[in-house]
């Protein structure tokens, strides 16, 4: 290994977080859970009625995430979910689109699914749960005022508006027989979906395009919006560049260090810094290294042949074995830093809940980054190092969509004993 490469590897240590580092961040995180004017918004979800698993009837759901829109239909209690998934056109997220165009797109996808089931001309409105994965101020289950766009969204005319009202107006104008009866965050949806599977599901976490967590405080589910946490975070130069180049500079700093929208670019900036543009000419452009490429960490072959294949596929094949090792290490360090910070977040919430000694709780988690190879092992190892005990981790597939169906069903009935 050349002296220069060794120097660079040394620099990569900036991505390592020791236990004392994590404890320092945890202290700041805990203060923010209670601070006045905190960087975490700690929003009411207005979800008091929780599903019992005994709900019946046909329900629809809409799930607007950071990348895709999904429309779902399910006949409760035991019907199969039918789903249409559509990528959100970049234009609709941009400053050039209008809120009206965005809501028209959402309503149209719902109409497609209703038409498929021949329910688009029904005389009565079908109840719809709407998962809106952004920070929103709520005063009722069916009203939600957008506080700020996050992830890639900048669509004008929606901030400070009631997204439930806007969508219901669009459905009415288009004569679609459907009404949004509940708006929830994806974390809340994940927790609701988890609570049907497991008693004591106290936390819902998303680690996909963005990140966030919700927890049950004994009265209702609180949407922490932990992606906004911004104290004591160990930024590297790559993190600062990623933030500066984002549509919401200075905001969502925790999210930008750990979630899928940013991990690829952080890795790319480190690759450029350590291995350089000469070795990796096809990754010199911003955004050219996608988060899914980080899956190269899975390569356990002795000569890193999978890394070699990946690089060849992307038109770069002249890295030595040592350089391929560095390539893999960079990917691993960025991914593991994310897992360590996620563990710090859950540890902080777990401690803050002050559960009775020995009480077992479950945590529902959804999102493509959490599903990455090696991620869960690292996350669990770090939780253990931090001292987390009696916490079951449950990967909930499509929690946010299923949760919206459950929230809609729960919205239509009188309060019942919950399973939480
Ligand atoms: C949003 C949250 C959401 C999270 C995960 C963040 O950018 O602010 O409301 O839960 O992404 O989708």
PDB file of N, CA and C in Angstrom, residues 188-225:
ATOM      1  N   UNK A 188     -45.645   6.043  12.211  1.00  0.00           N
ATOM      2  CA  UNK A 188     -46.859   5.655  12.931  1.00  0.00           C
ATOM      3  C   UNK A 188     -47.469   4.423  12.269  1.00  0.00           C
ATOM      4  N   UNK A 189     -47.509   4.441  10.939  1.00  0.00           N
ATOM      5  CA  UNK A 189     -48.053   3.301  10.193  1.00  0.00           C
ATOM      6  C   UNK A 189     -47.280   2.034  10.500  1.00  0.00           C
ATOM      7  N   UNK A 190     -45.969   2.157  10.537  1.00  0.00           N
ATOM      8  CA  UNK A 190     -45.120   0.990  10.809  1.00  0.00           C
ATOM      9  C   UNK A 190     -45.387   0.460  12.209  1.00  0.00           C
ATOM     10  N   UNK A 191     -45.537   1.385  13.150  1.00  0.00           N
ATOM     11  CA  UNK A 191     -45.812   0.940  14.523  1.00  0.00           C
ATOM     12  C   UNK A 191     -47.185   0.269  14.612  1.00  0.00           C
ATOM     13  N   UNK A 192     -48.188   0.828  13.912  1.00  0.00           N
ATOM     14  CA  UNK A 192     -49.521   0.224  13.929  1.00  0.00           C
ATOM     15  C   UNK A 192     -49.472  -1.186  13.337  1.00  0.00           C
ATOM     16  N   UNK A 193     -48.775  -1.302  12.202  1.00  0.00           N
ATOM     17  CA  UNK A 193     -48.666  -2.616  11.568  1.00  0.00           C
ATOM     18  C   UNK A 193     -47.962  -3.585  12.511  1.00  0.00           C
ATOM     19  N   UNK A 194     -46.918  -3.108  13.172  1.00  0.00           N
ATOM     20  CA  UNK A 194     -46.177  -3.945  14.117  1.00  0.00           C
ATOM     21  C   UNK A 194     -47.030  -4.339  15.308  1.00  0.00           C
ATOM     22  N   UNK A 195     -47.912  -3.430  15.744  1.00  0.00           N
ATOM     23  CA  UNK A 195     -48.685  -3.706  16.958  1.00  0.00           C
ATOM     24  C   UNK A 195     -49.746  -4.780  16.724  1.00  0.00           C
ATOM     25  N   UNK A 196     -50.064  -5.026  15.467  1.00  0.00           N
ATOM     26  CA  UNK A 196     -50.994  -6.122  15.191  1.00  0.00           C
ATOM     27  C   UNK A 196     -50.302  -7.473  15.326  1.00  0.00           C
ATOM     28  N   UNK A 197     -48.999  -7.459  15.054  1.00  0.00           N
ATOM     29  CA  UNK A 197     -48.250  -8.720  15.122  1.00  0.00           C
ATOM     30  C   UNK A 197     -47.762  -9.002  16.532  1.00  0.00           C
ATOM     31  N   UNK A 198     -47.398  -7.928  17.247  1.00  0.00           N
ATOM     32  CA  UNK A 198     -46.771  -8.119  18.561  1.00  0.00           C
ATOM     33  C   UNK A 198     -47.383  -7.216  19.600  1.00  0.00           C
ATOM     34  N   UNK A 199     -47.655  -7.774  20.755  1.00  0.00           N
ATOM     35  CA  UNK A 199     -48.067  -6.953  21.889  1.00  0.00           C
ATOM     36  C   UNK A 199     -46.871  -6.050  22.213  1.00  0.00           C
ATOM     37  N   UNK A 200     -47.172  -4.937  22.858  1.00  0.00           N
ATOM     38  CA  UNK A 200     -46.104  -4.055  23.329  1.00  0.00           C
ATOM     39  C   UNK A 200     -45.187  -3.535  22.230  1.00  0.00           C
ATOM     40  N   UNK A 201     -45.748  -3.291  21.056  1.00  0.00           N
ATOM     41  CA  UNK A 201     -44.926  -2.674  20.010  1.00  0.00           C
ATOM     42  C   UNK A 201     -44.935  -1.173  20.295  1.00  0.00           C
ATOM     43  N   UNK A 202     -43.863  -0.681  20.865  1.00  0.00           N
ATOM     44  CA  UNK A 202     -43.840   0.692  21.380  1.00  0.00           C
ATOM     45  C   UNK A 202     -43.206   1.703  20.428  1.00  0.00           C
ATOM     46  N   UNK A 203     -42.433   1.196  19.461  1.00  0.00           N
ATOM     47  CA  UNK A 203     -41.690   2.123  18.596  1.00  0.00           C
ATOM     48  C   UNK A 203     -41.834   1.705  17.137  1.00  0.00           C
ATOM     49  N   UNK A 204     -41.939   2.687  16.255  1.00  0.00           N
ATOM     50  CA  UNK A 204     -41.899   2.424  14.809  1.00  0.00           C
ATOM     51  C   UNK A 204     -40.752   3.226  14.216  1.00  0.00           C
ATOM     52  N   UNK A 205     -39.910   2.582  13.432  1.00  0.00           N
ATOM     53  CA  UNK A 205     -38.750   3.286  12.849  1.00  0.00           C
ATOM     54  C   UNK A 205     -38.761   3.114  11.331  1.00  0.00           C
ATOM     55  N   UNK A 206     -38.416   4.176  10.620  1.00  0.00           N
ATOM     56  CA  UNK A 206     -38.214   4.076   9.170  1.00  0.00           C
ATOM     57  C   UNK A 206     -36.771   4.420   8.862  1.00  0.00           C
ATOM     58  N   UNK A 207     -36.142   3.572   8.055  1.00  0.00           N
ATOM     59  CA  UNK A 207     -34.819   3.912   7.538  1.00  0.00           C
ATOM     60  C   UNK A 207     -34.813   3.562   6.054  1.00  0.00           C
ATOM     61  N   UNK A 208     -35.334   4.509   5.286  1.00  0.00           N
ATOM     62  CA  UNK A 208     -35.402   4.320   3.832  1.00  0.00           C
ATOM     63  C   UNK A 208     -34.785   5.539   3.189  1.00  0.00           C
ATOM     64  N   UNK A 209     -35.520   6.172   2.280  1.00  0.00           N
ATOM     65  CA  UNK A 209     -35.028   7.418   1.656  1.00  0.00           C
ATOM     66  C   UNK A 209     -34.719   8.435   2.754  1.00  0.00           C
ATOM     67  N   UNK A 210     -35.623   8.530   3.739  1.00  0.00           N
ATOM     68  CA  UNK A 210     -35.392   9.382   4.906  1.00  0.00           C
ATOM     69  C   UNK A 210     -35.419   8.517   6.157  1.00  0.00           C
ATOM     70  N   UNK A 211     -35.319   9.168   7.319  1.00  0.00           N
ATOM     71  CA  UNK A 211     -35.429   8.392   8.557  1.00  0.00           C
ATOM     72  C   UNK A 211     -36.268   9.134   9.592  1.00  0.00           C
ATOM     73  N   UNK A 212     -36.873   8.356  10.487  1.00  0.00           N
ATOM     74  CA  UNK A 212     -37.719   8.930  11.518  1.00  0.00           C
ATOM     75  C   UNK A 212     -38.123   7.802  12.475  1.00  0.00           C
ATOM     76  N   UNK A 213     -38.640   8.213  13.650  1.00  0.00           N
ATOM     77  CA  UNK A 213     -39.146   7.228  14.610  1.00  0.00           C
ATOM     78  C   UNK A 213     -40.361   7.790  15.318  1.00  0.00           C
ATOM     79  N   UNK A 214     -41.262   6.890  15.679  1.00  0.00           N
ATOM     80  CA  UNK A 214     -42.435   7.263  16.470  1.00  0.00           C
ATOM     81  C   UNK A 214     -42.494   6.332  17.667  1.00  0.00           C
ATOM     82  N   UNK A 215     -43.074   6.808  18.767  1.00  0.00           N
ATOM     83  CA  UNK A 215     -43.197   5.922  19.928  1.00  0.00           C
ATOM     84  C   UNK A 215     -44.486   6.217  20.671  1.00  0.00           C
ATOM     85  N   UNK A 216     -44.923   5.238  21.432  1.00  0.00           N
ATOM     86  CA  UNK A 216     -46.157   5.346  22.191  1.00  0.00           C
ATOM     87  C   UNK A 216     -45.816   5.861  23.587  1.00  0.00           C
ATOM     88  N   UNK A 217     -46.436   6.982  23.969  1.00  0.00           N
ATOM     89  CA  UNK A 217     -46.074   7.579  25.264  1.00  0.00           C
ATOM     90  C   UNK A 217     -47.070   7.240  26.371  1.00  0.00           C
ATOM     91  N   UNK A 218     -47.914   6.250  26.099  1.00  0.00           N
ATOM     92  CA  UNK A 218     -48.900   5.870  27.107  1.00  0.00           C
ATOM     93  C   UNK A 218     -50.274   6.450  26.797  1.00  0.00           C
ATOM     94  N   UNK A 219     -50.315   7.492  25.955  1.00  0.00           N
ATOM     95  CA  UNK A 219     -51.598   8.114  25.591  1.00  0.00           C
ATOM     96  C   UNK A 219     -51.809   8.108  24.087  1.00  0.00           C
ATOM     97  N   UNK A 220     -50.744   8.396  23.373  1.00  0.00           N
ATOM     98  CA  UNK A 220     -50.854   8.449  21.914  1.00  0.00           C
ATOM     99  C   UNK A 220     -49.475   8.198  21.306  1.00  0.00           C
ATOM    100  N   UNK A 221     -49.471   8.074  19.967  1.00  0.00           N
ATOM    101  CA  UNK A 221     -48.185   7.882  19.293  1.00  0.00           C
ATOM    102  C   UNK A 221     -47.594   9.260  18.977  1.00  0.00           C
ATOM    103  N   UNK A 222     -46.340   9.447  19.348  1.00  0.00           N
ATOM    104  CA  UNK A 222     -45.648  10.709  19.069  1.00  0.00           C
ATOM    105  C   UNK A 222     -44.688  10.486  17.905  1.00  0.00           C
ATOM    106  N   UNK A 223     -44.781  11.378  16.926  1.00  0.00           N
ATOM    107  CA  UNK A 223     -43.878  11.346  15.783  1.00  0.00           C
ATOM    108  C   UNK A 223     -42.691  12.251  16.115  1.00  0.00           C
ATOM    109  N   UNK A 224     -41.542  11.650  16.395  1.00  0.00           N
ATOM    110  CA  UNK A 224     -40.408  12.459  16.885  1.00  0.00           C
ATOM    111  C   UNK A 224     -39.788  13.353  15.809  1.00  0.00           C
ATOM    112  N   UNK A 225     -39.859  12.948  14.541  1.00  0.00           N
ATOM    113  CA  UNK A 225     -39.117  13.624  13.456  1.00  0.00           C
ATOM    114  C   UNK A 225     -37.631  13.714  13.834  1.00  0.00           C
TER     115      UNK A 225
END
